[in-house]
Amino acid sequence: MHPVLRPFSHGDRDSVNRVAQAAFAQYRDLYQDWPSFNEGIGRMAALADSAELLVSEVDGKIAGAVVHVGPGRPRSTIFPEDWSVIRMLVVAPAYRGHGIGRRLVAACLRAAQRDGAPMVGLHTSPIMASALRMYLGLGFTRDRDLDPIRGVAYGRYVLPAAKLKAALGRLSAQA
Ligand SMILES: CC(C)(COP(=O)(O)OP(=O)(O)OC[C@H]1O[C@@H](n2cnc3c(N)ncnc32)[C@H](O)[C@@H]1OP(=O)(O)O)[C@@H](O)C(=O)NCCC(=O)NCCS
């Protein structure tokens, strides 16, 4: 498998939205009011209007995507303005376990470094076990409980700029 990482382009819109929904489908029994939550997930590509959306392509098909919200870009109030924020890390089930998720996260951490963000933040949930294990392994720590989203517990996780280099080193060693 030879995944290619590249910026989103408008022709990717439907594929990105489909991949996001396919990635989150495993949580369908855990969120209250799944249909409306799933509808929101299916609008992932719209985030490209206000942030950096990156896609991973395998043999011409979108396999995964992620959003890097750089310093100064619109974000949830749970993150200070000057942070980089990682949102919506998704890899379609058929493409998992080949390092695509790691490469997408590495691209966000490089973007955070490029933009001089003092901190990288994200929100995730214990139900997202694969993602959480990867983030904790990179040095992210949980610094705050967040309000549950549709009955699912969430926390804020942070990685200070001083730990970016080590995290990127770990990601490239695992690639
Ligand atoms: C989290 C996610 C993006 C990882 O994508 P991936 O391309 O499989 O990730 P990688 O191959 O880079 O591996 C990263 C971790 O995923 C897990 N993983 C590996 N192979 C897997 C597989 N076949 N199936 C499920 N998870 C797998 C492992 O925990 C792995 O870490 P490890 O090698 O240290 O055990 C993907 O599982 C996903 O889309 N999950 C649903 C959406 C989600 O929870 N997003 C996070 C929002 S915060």
PDB file of C-alpha atoms and ligand atoms in Angstrom:
ATOM      1  CA  MET A   1       0.000   0.000   0.000  1.00  0.00           C
ATOM      2  CA  HIS A   2       1.435   3.378  -1.020  1.00  0.00           C
ATOM      3  CA  PRO A   3      -0.546   6.138   0.628  1.00  0.00           C
ATOM      4  CA  VAL A   4      -0.006   9.631  -0.748  1.00  0.00           C
ATOM      5  CA  LEU A   5      -0.621  12.582   1.535  1.00  0.00           C
ATOM      6  CA  ARG A   6      -1.874  15.761  -0.104  1.00  0.00           C
ATOM      7  CA  PRO A   7      -4.042  18.819   0.527  1.00  0.00           C
ATOM      8  CA  PHE A   8      -7.793  18.500  -0.023  1.00  0.00           C
ATOM      9  CA  SER A   9      -9.147  19.662  -3.344  1.00  0.00           C
ATOM     10  CA  HIS A  10     -12.786  20.369  -4.125  1.00  0.00           C
ATOM     11  CA  GLY A  11     -13.268  17.183  -6.126  1.00  0.00           C
ATOM     12  CA  ASP A  12     -12.549  15.203  -2.919  1.00  0.00           C
ATOM     13  CA  ARG A  13     -15.592  16.539  -1.109  1.00  0.00           C
ATOM     14  CA  ASP A  14     -17.968  13.584  -1.393  1.00  0.00           C
ATOM     15  CA  SER A  15     -15.231  11.004  -0.816  1.00  0.00           C
ATOM     16  CA  VAL A  16     -13.964  12.753   2.309  1.00  0.00           C
ATOM     17  CA  ASN A  17     -17.480  12.983   3.718  1.00  0.00           C
ATOM     18  CA  ARG A  18     -18.075   9.304   2.986  1.00  0.00           C
ATOM     19  CA  VAL A  19     -14.779   8.241   4.556  1.00  0.00           C
ATOM     20  CA  ALA A  20     -15.564  10.278   7.686  1.00  0.00           C
ATOM     21  CA  GLN A  21     -18.923   8.537   8.070  1.00  0.00           C
ATOM     22  CA  ALA A  22     -17.404   5.107   7.386  1.00  0.00           C
ATOM     23  CA  ALA A  23     -14.707   5.754  10.014  1.00  0.00           C
ATOM     24  CA  PHE A  24     -17.182   6.834  12.695  1.00  0.00           C
ATOM     25  CA  ALA A  25     -19.760   4.115  11.926  1.00  0.00           C
ATOM     26  CA  GLN A  26     -18.195   1.874  14.589  1.00  0.00           C
ATOM     27  CA  TYR A  27     -19.495   4.296  17.254  1.00  0.00           C
ATOM     28  CA  ARG A  28     -23.095   4.325  16.058  1.00  0.00           C
ATOM     29  CA  ASP A  29     -24.497   2.569  19.147  1.00  0.00           C
ATOM     30  CA  LEU A  30     -22.629   4.820  21.565  1.00  0.00           C
ATOM     31  CA  TYR A  31     -23.867   8.315  20.621  1.00  0.00           C
ATOM     32  CA  GLN A  32     -27.383   9.467  21.414  1.00  0.00           C
ATOM     33  CA  ASP A  33     -29.280  10.738  18.390  1.00  0.00           C
ATOM     34  CA  TRP A  34     -26.887   9.041  15.967  1.00  0.00           C
ATOM     35  CA  PRO A  35     -28.625  10.216  12.747  1.00  0.00           C
ATOM     36  CA  SER A  36     -28.006  13.891  13.477  1.00  0.00           C
ATOM     37  CA  PHE A  37     -24.473  13.258  14.791  1.00  0.00           C
ATOM     38  CA  ASN A  38     -23.710  11.225  11.673  1.00  0.00           C
ATOM     39  CA  GLU A  39     -25.038  14.025   9.487  1.00  0.00           C
ATOM     40  CA  GLY A  40     -22.522  16.403  11.073  1.00  0.00           C
ATOM     41  CA  ILE A  41     -19.691  13.901  10.538  1.00  0.00           C
ATOM     42  CA  GLY A  42     -20.746  13.766   6.892  1.00  0.00           C
ATOM     43  CA  ARG A  43     -19.960  17.468   6.521  1.00  0.00           C
ATOM     44  CA  MET A  44     -16.262  17.051   7.273  1.00  0.00           C
ATOM     45  CA  ALA A  45     -15.162  18.487   3.913  1.00  0.00           C
ATOM     46  CA  ALA A  46     -16.751  21.847   4.783  1.00  0.00           C
ATOM     47  CA  LEU A  47     -13.976  22.323   7.354  1.00  0.00           C
ATOM     48  CA  ALA A  48     -11.645  22.982   4.404  1.00  0.00           C
ATOM     49  CA  ASP A  49     -13.256  26.447   4.149  1.00  0.00           C
ATOM     50  CA  SER A  50     -11.707  27.584   7.415  1.00  0.00           C
ATOM     51  CA  ALA A  51      -8.831  25.165   8.128  1.00  0.00           C
ATOM     52  CA  GLU A  52      -6.282  22.906   6.467  1.00  0.00           C
ATOM     53  CA  LEU A  53      -7.774  19.608   5.368  1.00  0.00           C
ATOM     54  CA  LEU A  54      -5.297  16.888   4.395  1.00  0.00           C
ATOM     55  CA  VAL A  55      -6.166  13.647   2.676  1.00  0.00           C
ATOM     56  CA  SER A  56      -4.434  10.323   2.260  1.00  0.00           C
ATOM     57  CA  GLU A  57      -4.978   8.704  -1.098  1.00  0.00           C
ATOM     58  CA  VAL A  58      -4.343   5.056  -1.997  1.00  0.00           C
ATOM     59  CA  ASP A  59      -4.533   4.037  -5.659  1.00  0.00           C
ATOM     60  CA  GLY A  60      -6.567   7.137  -6.476  1.00  0.00           C
ATOM     61  CA  LYS A  61      -9.073   6.596  -3.641  1.00  0.00           C
ATOM     62  CA  ILE A  62      -9.398   8.670  -0.475  1.00  0.00           C
ATOM     63  CA  ALA A  63      -8.478   6.374   2.447  1.00  0.00           C
ATOM     64  CA  GLY A  64      -8.266   8.907   5.258  1.00  0.00           C
ATOM     65  CA  ALA A  65      -8.280  12.564   6.200  1.00  0.00           C
ATOM     66  CA  VAL A  66      -7.569  14.987   9.013  1.00  0.00           C
ATOM     67  CA  VAL A  67      -8.007  18.674   9.767  1.00  0.00           C
ATOM     68  CA  HIS A  68      -5.291  20.985  11.106  1.00  0.00           C
ATOM     69  CA  VAL A  69      -6.721  24.187  12.537  1.00  0.00           C
ATOM     70  CA  GLY A  70      -3.755  26.524  12.596  1.00  0.00           C
ATOM     71  CA  PRO A  71      -3.195  29.427  15.014  1.00  0.00           C
ATOM     72  CA  GLY A  72      -5.720  32.222  14.455  1.00  0.00           C
ATOM     73  CA  ARG A  73      -8.197  30.032  12.556  1.00  0.00           C
ATOM     74  CA  PRO A  74     -11.756  29.693  13.876  1.00  0.00           C
ATOM     75  CA  ARG A  75     -12.055  27.002  16.544  1.00  0.00           C
ATOM     76  CA  SER A  76     -14.037  25.805  19.527  1.00  0.00           C
ATOM     77  CA  THR A  77     -13.701  28.015  22.616  1.00  0.00           C
ATOM     78  CA  ILE A  78     -12.079  25.087  24.439  1.00  0.00           C
ATOM     79  CA  PHE A  79      -8.840  25.854  22.560  1.00  0.00           C
ATOM     80  CA  PRO A  80      -6.867  29.125  22.876  1.00  0.00           C
ATOM     81  CA  GLU A  81      -6.505  31.122  19.637  1.00  0.00           C
ATOM     82  CA  ASP A  82      -2.784  30.563  19.177  1.00  0.00           C
ATOM     83  CA  TRP A  83      -2.857  26.761  19.450  1.00  0.00           C
ATOM     84  CA  SER A  84      -2.834  24.273  16.602  1.00  0.00           C
ATOM     85  CA  VAL A  85      -5.797  21.938  16.827  1.00  0.00           C
ATOM     86  CA  ILE A  86      -6.174  18.469  15.301  1.00  0.00           C
ATOM     87  CA  ARG A  87      -9.727  17.558  14.293  1.00  0.00           C
ATOM     88  CA  MET A  88     -11.503  14.642  12.670  1.00  0.00           C
ATOM     89  CA  LEU A  89      -8.742  12.089  12.223  1.00  0.00           C
ATOM     90  CA  VAL A  90     -10.438   9.442  10.070  1.00  0.00           C
ATOM     91  CA  VAL A  91      -9.261   6.370   8.194  1.00  0.00           C
ATOM     92  CA  ALA A  92     -11.760   4.130   6.380  1.00  0.00           C
ATOM     93  CA  PRO A  93     -11.931   0.655   8.014  1.00  0.00           C
ATOM     94  CA  ALA A  94     -10.558  -1.148   4.931  1.00  0.00           C
ATOM     95  CA  TYR A  95      -7.344   0.908   5.071  1.00  0.00           C
ATOM     96  CA  ARG A  96      -6.551   0.691   8.792  1.00  0.00           C
ATOM     97  CA  GLY A  97      -3.397  -0.696  10.289  1.00  0.00           C
ATOM     98  CA  HIS A  98      -1.072   0.560   7.544  1.00  0.00           C
ATOM     99  CA  GLY A  99       0.189   3.710   9.227  1.00  0.00           C
ATOM    100  CA  ILE A 100      -2.158   6.132   7.444  1.00  0.00           C
ATOM    101  CA  GLY A 101      -3.496   7.523  10.727  1.00  0.00           C
ATOM    102  CA  ARG A 102       0.043   8.084  11.972  1.00  0.00           C
ATOM    103  CA  ARG A 103       1.068   9.860   8.781  1.00  0.00           C
ATOM    104  CA  LEU A 104      -1.948  12.148   8.993  1.00  0.00           C
ATOM    105  CA  VAL A 105      -1.120  13.026  12.586  1.00  0.00           C
ATOM    106  CA  ALA A 106       2.531  13.598  11.640  1.00  0.00           C
ATOM    107  CA  ALA A 107       1.404  16.057   8.951  1.00  0.00           C
ATOM    108  CA  CYS A 108      -0.604  18.001  11.555  1.00  0.00           C
ATOM    109  CA  LEU A 109       2.338  18.088  13.963  1.00  0.00           C
ATOM    110  CA  ARG A 110       4.619  19.357  11.168  1.00  0.00           C
ATOM    111  CA  ALA A 111       2.033  22.040  10.370  1.00  0.00           C
ATOM    112  CA  ALA A 112       1.938  23.035  14.053  1.00  0.00           C
ATOM    113  CA  GLN A 113       5.732  23.298  14.034  1.00  0.00           C
ATOM    114  CA  ARG A 114       5.706  25.328  10.807  1.00  0.00           C
ATOM    115  CA  ASP A 115       3.114  27.722  12.306  1.00  0.00           C
ATOM    116  CA  GLY A 116       5.000  28.105  15.581  1.00  0.00           C
ATOM    117  CA  ALA A 117       2.044  27.011  17.719  1.00  0.00           C
ATOM    118  CA  PRO A 118       2.932  26.884  21.444  1.00  0.00           C
ATOM    119  CA  MET A 119       0.618  23.909  21.965  1.00  0.00           C
ATOM    120  CA  VAL A 120      -1.240  21.291  19.947  1.00  0.00           C
ATOM    121  CA  GLY A 121      -4.708  20.445  21.267  1.00  0.00           C
ATOM    122  CA  LEU A 122      -7.411  17.976  20.406  1.00  0.00           C
ATOM    123  CA  HIS A 123     -10.522  16.539  21.960  1.00  0.00           C
ATOM    124  CA  THR A 124     -11.206  12.868  21.982  1.00  0.00           C
ATOM    125  CA  SER A 125     -12.934  10.159  23.951  1.00  0.00           C
ATOM    126  CA  PRO A 126     -11.972   6.902  25.678  1.00  0.00           C
ATOM    127  CA  ILE A 127     -14.279   5.152  23.175  1.00  0.00           C
ATOM    128  CA  MET A 128     -11.761   6.100  20.446  1.00  0.00           C
ATOM    129  CA  ALA A 129      -9.258   3.601  21.762  1.00  0.00           C
ATOM    130  CA  SER A 130      -6.941   3.362  18.719  1.00  0.00           C
ATOM    131  CA  ALA A 131      -6.634   7.117  18.344  1.00  0.00           C
ATOM    132  CA  LEU A 132      -6.168   7.635  22.067  1.00  0.00           C
ATOM    133  CA  ARG A 133      -3.422   5.033  22.295  1.00  0.00           C
ATOM    134  CA  MET A 134      -1.603   6.725  19.439  1.00  0.00           C
ATOM    135  CA  TYR A 135      -1.939  10.201  20.963  1.00  0.00           C
ATOM    136  CA  LEU A 136      -0.808   9.085  24.420  1.00  0.00           C
ATOM    137  CA  GLY A 137       2.143   7.261  22.857  1.00  0.00           C
ATOM    138  CA  LEU A 138       3.178  10.524  21.189  1.00  0.00           C
ATOM    139  CA  GLY A 139       3.208  12.405  24.474  1.00  0.00           C
ATOM    140  CA  PHE A 140      -0.242  14.021  24.516  1.00  0.00           C
ATOM    141  CA  THR A 141      -1.691  14.302  28.008  1.00  0.00           C
ATOM    142  CA  ARG A 142      -5.279  14.789  29.131  1.00  0.00           C
ATOM    143  CA  ASP A 143      -5.500  18.173  30.813  1.00  0.00           C
ATOM    144  CA  ARG A 144      -9.212  18.740  31.134  1.00  0.00           C
ATOM    145  CA  ASP A 145     -12.556  16.929  31.182  1.00  0.00           C
ATOM    146  CA  LEU A 146     -14.996  18.262  28.625  1.00  0.00           C
ATOM    147  CA  ASP A 147     -18.778  18.153  28.557  1.00  0.00           C
ATOM    148  CA  PRO A 148     -20.019  14.882  27.112  1.00  0.00           C
ATOM    149  CA  ILE A 149     -21.127  14.986  23.460  1.00  0.00           C
ATOM    150  CA  ARG A 150     -24.438  13.169  22.953  1.00  0.00           C
ATOM    151  CA  GLY A 151     -23.790  11.009  25.990  1.00  0.00           C
ATOM    152  CA  VAL A 152     -20.148  10.227  25.148  1.00  0.00           C
ATOM    153  CA  ALA A 153     -17.376  11.365  27.525  1.00  0.00           C
ATOM    154  CA  TYR A 154     -14.665  13.628  26.051  1.00  0.00           C
ATOM    155  CA  GLY A 155     -11.439  15.136  27.295  1.00  0.00           C
ATOM    156  CA  ARG A 156      -8.998  17.761  26.069  1.00  0.00           C
ATOM    157  CA  TYR A 157      -5.514  16.484  25.236  1.00  0.00           C
ATOM    158  CA  VAL A 158      -2.462  18.646  24.762  1.00  0.00           C
ATOM    159  CA  LEU A 159       1.082  18.417  23.444  1.00  0.00           C
ATOM    160  CA  PRO A 160       3.398  21.386  24.114  1.00  0.00           C
ATOM    161  CA  ALA A 161       5.638  22.662  21.293  1.00  0.00           C
ATOM    162  CA  ALA A 162       8.696  21.463  23.212  1.00  0.00           C
ATOM    163  CA  LYS A 163       7.526  17.866  22.705  1.00  0.00           C
ATOM    164  CA  LEU A 164       6.792  18.150  18.978  1.00  0.00           C
ATOM    165  CA  LYS A 165      10.212  17.089  17.810  1.00  0.00           C
ATOM    166  CA  ALA A 166      10.199  13.926  19.918  1.00  0.00           C
ATOM    167  CA  ALA A 167       6.664  13.061  18.785  1.00  0.00           C
ATOM    168  CA  LEU A 168       7.633  13.473  15.122  1.00  0.00           C
ATOM    169  CA  GLY A 169      10.720  11.329  15.733  1.00  0.00           C
ATOM    170  CA  ARG A 170       8.541   8.563  17.166  1.00  0.00           C
ATOM    171  CA  LEU A 171       6.150   8.784  14.220  1.00  0.00           C
ATOM    172  CA  SER A 172       8.891   8.517  11.634  1.00  0.00           C
ATOM    173  CA  ALA A 173      10.500   5.587  13.504  1.00  0.00           C
ATOM    174  CA  GLN A 174       7.146   3.743  13.330  1.00  0.00           C
ATOM    175  CA  ALA A 175       6.485   4.578   9.669  1.00  0.00           C
TER     176      ALA A 175
HETATM  177  C1  LIG B   1      -7.742   6.153  14.767  1.00  0.00           C
HETATM  178  C2  LIG B   1      -7.576   5.820  13.295  1.00  0.00           C
HETATM  179  C3  LIG B   1      -7.578   7.098  12.487  1.00  0.00           C
HETATM  180  C4  LIG B   1      -6.240   5.077  13.110  1.00  0.00           C
HETATM  181  O1  LIG B   1      -6.043   4.884  11.709  1.00  0.00           O
HETATM  182  P1  LIG B   1      -4.965   3.794  11.132  1.00  0.00           P
HETATM  183  O2  LIG B   1      -4.590   4.225   9.768  1.00  0.00           O
HETATM  184  O3  LIG B   1      -5.465   2.422  11.325  1.00  0.00           O
HETATM  185  O4  LIG B   1      -3.771   4.059  12.126  1.00  0.00           O
HETATM  186  P2  LIG B   1      -2.300   3.466  12.049  1.00  0.00           P
HETATM  187  O5  LIG B   1      -2.226   2.312  11.079  1.00  0.00           O
HETATM  188  O6  LIG B   1      -1.408   4.611  11.827  1.00  0.00           O
HETATM  189  O7  LIG B   1      -2.139   2.869  13.496  1.00  0.00           O
HETATM  190  C5  LIG B   1      -2.383   3.652  14.619  1.00  0.00           C
HETATM  191  C6  LIG B   1      -3.061   2.802  15.684  1.00  0.00           C
HETATM  192  O8  LIG B   1      -4.340   2.337  15.199  1.00  0.00           O
HETATM  193  C7  LIG B   1      -4.601   1.024  15.741  1.00  0.00           C
HETATM  194  N1  LIG B   1      -4.753   0.019  14.670  1.00  0.00           N
HETATM  195  C8  LIG B   1      -3.778  -0.577  13.964  1.00  0.00           C
HETATM  196  N2  LIG B   1      -4.292  -1.471  13.087  1.00  0.00           N
HETATM  197  C9  LIG B   1      -5.622  -1.436  13.228  1.00  0.00           C
HETATM  198  C10 LIG B   1      -6.691  -2.125  12.587  1.00  0.00           C
HETATM  199  N3  LIG B   1      -6.484  -3.042  11.629  1.00  0.00           N
HETATM  200  N4  LIG B   1      -7.935  -1.817  12.976  1.00  0.00           N
HETATM  201  C11 LIG B   1      -8.149  -0.906  13.938  1.00  0.00           C
HETATM  202  N5  LIG B   1      -7.170  -0.230  14.578  1.00  0.00           N
HETATM  203  C12 LIG B   1      -5.917  -0.483  14.228  1.00  0.00           C
HETATM  204  C13 LIG B   1      -3.487   0.696  16.625  1.00  0.00           C
HETATM  205  O9  LIG B   1      -3.806   1.114  17.935  1.00  0.00           O
HETATM  206  C14 LIG B   1      -2.342   1.515  16.063  1.00  0.00           C
HETATM  207  O10 LIG B   1      -1.380   1.742  16.985  1.00  0.00           O
HETATM  208  P3  LIG B   1      -0.315   0.562  17.346  1.00  0.00           P
HETATM  209  O11 LIG B   1       0.296   0.139  16.032  1.00  0.00           O
HETATM  210  O12 LIG B   1       0.643   1.243  18.258  1.00  0.00           O
HETATM  211  O13 LIG B   1      -1.065  -0.551  17.984  1.00  0.00           O
HETATM  212  C15 LIG B   1      -8.728   4.883  12.808  1.00  0.00           C
HETATM  213  O14 LIG B   1      -8.776   3.752  13.649  1.00  0.00           O
HETATM  214  C16 LIG B   1     -10.093   5.557  12.766  1.00  0.00           C
HETATM  215  O15 LIG B   1     -10.479   6.188  11.767  1.00  0.00           O
HETATM  216  N6  LIG B   1     -10.891   5.401  13.850  1.00  0.00           N
HETATM  217  C17 LIG B   1     -12.256   5.912  13.887  1.00  0.00           C
HETATM  218  C18 LIG B   1     -12.325   7.409  13.980  1.00  0.00           C
HETATM  219  C19 LIG B   1     -11.646   7.923  15.214  1.00  0.00           C
HETATM  220  O16 LIG B   1     -11.782   7.376  16.301  1.00  0.00           O
HETATM  221  N7  LIG B   1     -10.937   9.030  15.042  1.00  0.00           N
HETATM  222  C20 LIG B   1     -10.263   9.688  16.106  1.00  0.00           C
HETATM  223  C21 LIG B   1     -10.969  10.950  16.428  1.00  0.00           C
HETATM  224  S1  LIG B   1     -10.143  11.737  17.779  1.00  0.00           S
END
